[in-house]
């Protein structure tokens, strides 16, 4: 009986090793700074009239830590280069199916703000294609993020 349990444990260990190796092959290393510019649309407000507002902006996603398919880093955005960055935390996951699908939650350290946005993204051809949806202000945009080389 011990021989069968040992063989079973060895088979399980081999399966887990192969699964981990497979995940490493399909999970991209996203660590680093990713930037892109976009045009966003925000809902109208009482002070701006009835029309939605379109604005330009820049997003910097600085993925500082990655463990397997999970990552974390600051998510920063600003309307132009002359404006200070607004900083949030981004936590994300890369799908294990090898598709390059990424899900990101952007949140604030301020408990009154909490989760700020959800981002659906895809890693393809060395770029991150992201669709941003604000949960607080209704702002949306799509952006192509490219890795910055230092």
mmCIF file of C-alpha atoms in Angstrom:
data_model
loop_
_atom_site.group_PDB
_atom_site.id
_atom_site.type_symbol
_atom_site.label_atom_id
_atom_site.label_comp_id
_atom_site.label_asym_id
_atom_site.label_seq_id
_atom_site.Cartn_x
_atom_site.Cartn_y
_atom_site.Cartn_z
ATOM 1 C CA UNK A 1 0.000 0.000 0.000
ATOM 2 C CA UNK A 2 2.853 2.379 0.847
ATOM 3 C CA UNK A 3 4.338 1.766 -2.599
ATOM 4 C CA UNK A 4 1.084 2.908 -4.262
ATOM 5 C CA UNK A 5 0.856 5.996 -2.040
ATOM 6 C CA UNK A 6 4.460 6.892 -2.875
ATOM 7 C CA UNK A 7 3.791 6.452 -6.594
ATOM 8 C CA UNK A 8 0.640 8.556 -6.286
ATOM 9 C CA UNK A 9 2.494 11.328 -4.448
ATOM 10 C CA UNK A 10 5.242 11.298 -7.091
ATOM 11 C CA UNK A 11 2.661 11.521 -9.877
ATOM 12 C CA UNK A 12 0.937 14.442 -8.130
ATOM 13 C CA UNK A 13 4.248 16.256 -7.616
ATOM 14 C CA UNK A 14 5.128 15.755 -11.294
ATOM 15 C CA UNK A 15 1.717 17.079 -12.362
ATOM 16 C CA UNK A 16 2.091 20.168 -10.177
ATOM 17 C CA UNK A 17 5.615 20.793 -11.487
ATOM 18 C CA UNK A 18 4.439 20.511 -15.091
ATOM 19 C CA UNK A 19 1.465 22.799 -14.398
ATOM 20 C CA UNK A 20 3.743 25.403 -12.820
ATOM 21 C CA UNK A 21 6.174 25.191 -15.739
ATOM 22 C CA UNK A 22 3.298 25.522 -18.202
ATOM 23 C CA UNK A 23 1.957 28.568 -16.369
ATOM 24 C CA UNK A 24 5.413 30.168 -16.411
ATOM 25 C CA UNK A 25 5.596 29.692 -20.184
ATOM 26 C CA UNK A 26 2.205 31.331 -20.819
ATOM 27 C CA UNK A 27 2.308 34.056 -18.150
ATOM 28 C CA UNK A 28 4.138 37.175 -19.355
ATOM 29 C CA UNK A 29 6.419 39.110 -17.021
ATOM 30 C CA UNK A 30 4.682 42.486 -16.838
ATOM 31 C CA UNK A 31 6.975 44.128 -14.291
ATOM 32 C CA UNK A 32 7.971 47.643 -15.284
ATOM 33 C CA UNK A 33 6.426 50.968 -16.228
ATOM 34 C CA UNK A 34 3.712 50.979 -18.908
ATOM 35 C CA UNK A 35 2.390 54.237 -20.377
ATOM 36 C CA UNK A 36 -0.132 55.387 -22.914
ATOM 37 C CA UNK A 37 -2.227 58.396 -23.886
ATOM 38 C CA UNK A 38 -5.969 58.358 -24.415
ATOM 39 C CA UNK A 39 -9.116 60.367 -24.978
ATOM 40 C CA UNK A 40 -11.664 59.853 -22.230
ATOM 41 C CA UNK A 41 -15.321 60.665 -21.971
ATOM 42 C CA UNK A 42 -16.988 61.654 -18.715
ATOM 43 C CA UNK A 43 -20.706 62.115 -18.086
ATOM 44 C CA UNK A 44 -22.073 65.636 -18.008
ATOM 45 C CA UNK A 45 -22.284 67.451 -14.713
ATOM 46 C CA UNK A 46 -24.579 70.247 -13.625
ATOM 47 C CA UNK A 47 -21.736 72.775 -13.848
ATOM 48 C CA UNK A 48 -20.703 71.777 -17.376
ATOM 49 C CA UNK A 49 -24.058 71.556 -19.118
ATOM 50 C CA UNK A 50 -25.740 68.591 -20.755
ATOM 51 C CA UNK A 51 -22.993 67.422 -23.103
ATOM 52 C CA UNK A 52 -20.505 64.733 -22.112
ATOM 53 C CA UNK A 53 -16.951 65.933 -21.691
ATOM 54 C CA UNK A 54 -14.049 64.649 -23.785
ATOM 55 C CA UNK A 55 -10.516 65.104 -22.467
ATOM 56 C CA UNK A 56 -7.011 63.903 -23.204
ATOM 57 C CA UNK A 57 -4.990 62.061 -20.593
ATOM 58 C CA UNK A 58 -1.961 59.941 -19.826
ATOM 59 C CA UNK A 59 -1.867 56.708 -17.796
ATOM 60 C CA UNK A 60 1.183 55.168 -16.145
ATOM 61 C CA UNK A 61 0.840 51.646 -14.751
ATOM 62 C CA UNK A 62 4.004 50.782 -12.815
ATOM 63 C CA UNK A 63 3.902 47.046 -12.118
ATOM 64 C CA UNK A 64 6.396 46.704 -9.297
ATOM 65 C CA UNK A 65 5.696 43.184 -8.080
ATOM 66 C CA UNK A 66 4.526 40.038 -9.857
ATOM 67 C CA UNK A 67 4.104 36.567 -8.435
ATOM 68 C CA UNK A 68 3.047 33.979 -10.983
ATOM 69 C CA UNK A 69 -0.067 35.457 -12.609
ATOM 70 C CA UNK A 70 -0.740 38.127 -9.933
ATOM 71 C CA UNK A 71 0.686 41.638 -9.887
ATOM 72 C CA UNK A 72 0.608 44.935 -8.005
ATOM 73 C CA UNK A 73 1.794 48.499 -8.532
ATOM 74 C CA UNK A 74 0.811 52.145 -8.600
ATOM 75 C CA UNK A 75 -1.680 53.297 -11.224
ATOM 76 C CA UNK A 76 -1.207 56.973 -12.045
ATOM 77 C CA UNK A 77 -3.010 59.300 -14.425
ATOM 78 C CA UNK A 78 -2.982 62.963 -15.342
ATOM 79 C CA UNK A 79 -4.569 65.176 -17.999
ATOM 80 C CA UNK A 80 -1.230 66.514 -19.294
ATOM 81 C CA UNK A 81 2.515 66.581 -18.613
ATOM 82 C CA UNK A 82 2.222 69.804 -16.602
ATOM 83 C CA UNK A 83 -0.148 68.294 -14.042
ATOM 84 C CA UNK A 84 0.726 66.212 -10.976
ATOM 85 C CA UNK A 85 -0.049 62.490 -11.129
ATOM 86 C CA UNK A 86 -3.140 61.184 -9.329
ATOM 87 C CA UNK A 87 -2.000 57.950 -7.697
ATOM 88 C CA UNK A 88 -4.021 54.801 -6.965
ATOM 89 C CA UNK A 89 -3.109 51.161 -6.275
ATOM 90 C CA UNK A 90 -3.572 48.578 -9.011
ATOM 91 C CA UNK A 91 -3.922 44.868 -8.333
ATOM 92 C CA UNK A 92 -4.258 42.504 -11.244
ATOM 93 C CA UNK A 93 -4.396 38.972 -12.490
ATOM 94 C CA UNK A 94 -3.364 37.414 -15.778
ATOM 95 C CA UNK A 95 -5.634 34.607 -16.954
ATOM 96 C CA UNK A 96 -4.145 31.134 -16.647
ATOM 97 C CA UNK A 97 -5.582 30.027 -19.999
ATOM 98 C CA UNK A 98 -2.721 31.563 -22.015
ATOM 99 C CA UNK A 99 -5.031 34.090 -23.714
ATOM 100 C CA UNK A 100 -3.251 37.178 -22.336
ATOM 101 C CA UNK A 101 -6.481 38.357 -20.680
ATOM 102 C CA UNK A 102 -5.845 40.682 -17.728
ATOM 103 C CA UNK A 103 -8.178 41.976 -15.035
ATOM 104 C CA UNK A 104 -7.165 45.008 -12.959
ATOM 105 C CA UNK A 105 -8.806 46.697 -9.973
ATOM 106 C CA UNK A 106 -7.723 50.268 -9.244
ATOM 107 C CA UNK A 107 -8.311 51.388 -5.659
ATOM 108 C CA UNK A 108 -7.481 54.217 -3.295
ATOM 109 C CA UNK A 109 -5.853 54.123 0.124
ATOM 110 C CA UNK A 110 -8.646 56.505 1.177
ATOM 111 C CA UNK A 111 -11.472 54.269 2.503
ATOM 112 C CA UNK A 112 -14.063 56.835 1.395
ATOM 113 C CA UNK A 113 -12.929 56.345 -2.208
ATOM 114 C CA UNK A 114 -12.306 52.589 -2.091
ATOM 115 C CA UNK A 115 -12.370 50.890 -5.481
ATOM 116 C CA UNK A 116 -12.003 53.531 -8.161
ATOM 117 C CA UNK A 117 -12.138 51.547 -11.401
ATOM 118 C CA UNK A 118 -12.197 48.191 -13.159
ATOM 119 C CA UNK A 119 -9.950 47.581 -16.138
ATOM 120 C CA UNK A 120 -10.330 44.791 -18.685
ATOM 121 C CA UNK A 121 -7.112 44.300 -20.598
ATOM 122 C CA UNK A 122 -5.192 41.968 -22.898
ATOM 123 C CA UNK A 123 -1.461 41.447 -23.291
ATOM 124 C CA UNK A 124 -0.628 40.965 -26.957
ATOM 125 C CA UNK A 125 2.443 41.624 -29.109
ATOM 126 C CA UNK A 126 4.331 43.206 -26.199
ATOM 127 C CA UNK A 127 1.584 45.754 -25.416
ATOM 128 C CA UNK A 128 -1.301 45.989 -22.972
ATOM 129 C CA UNK A 129 -4.643 46.895 -24.560
ATOM 130 C CA UNK A 130 -6.837 48.227 -21.749
ATOM 131 C CA UNK A 131 -10.448 49.350 -21.349
ATOM 132 C CA UNK A 132 -10.880 51.552 -18.250
ATOM 133 C CA UNK A 133 -14.230 51.994 -16.472
ATOM 134 C CA UNK A 134 -14.459 54.349 -13.499
ATOM 135 C CA UNK A 135 -16.865 53.242 -10.789
ATOM 136 C CA UNK A 136 -16.967 56.675 -9.171
ATOM 137 C CA UNK A 137 -17.291 59.219 -11.969
ATOM 138 C CA UNK A 138 -18.453 57.215 -14.971
ATOM 139 C CA UNK A 139 -15.327 58.012 -16.988
ATOM 140 C CA UNK A 140 -14.339 55.496 -19.663
ATOM 141 C CA UNK A 141 -11.507 55.140 -22.140
ATOM 142 C CA UNK A 142 -9.423 52.656 -24.072
ATOM 143 C CA UNK A 143 -5.651 52.874 -24.197
ATOM 144 C CA UNK A 144 -2.657 50.979 -25.522
ATOM 145 C CA UNK A 145 0.079 50.781 -22.896
ATOM 146 C CA UNK A 146 3.680 50.301 -23.996
ATOM 147 C CA UNK A 147 6.525 49.250 -21.712
ATOM 148 C CA UNK A 148 8.969 52.050 -20.998
ATOM 149 C CA UNK A 149 12.643 51.245 -21.306
ATOM 150 C CA UNK A 150 15.000 52.981 -18.891
#
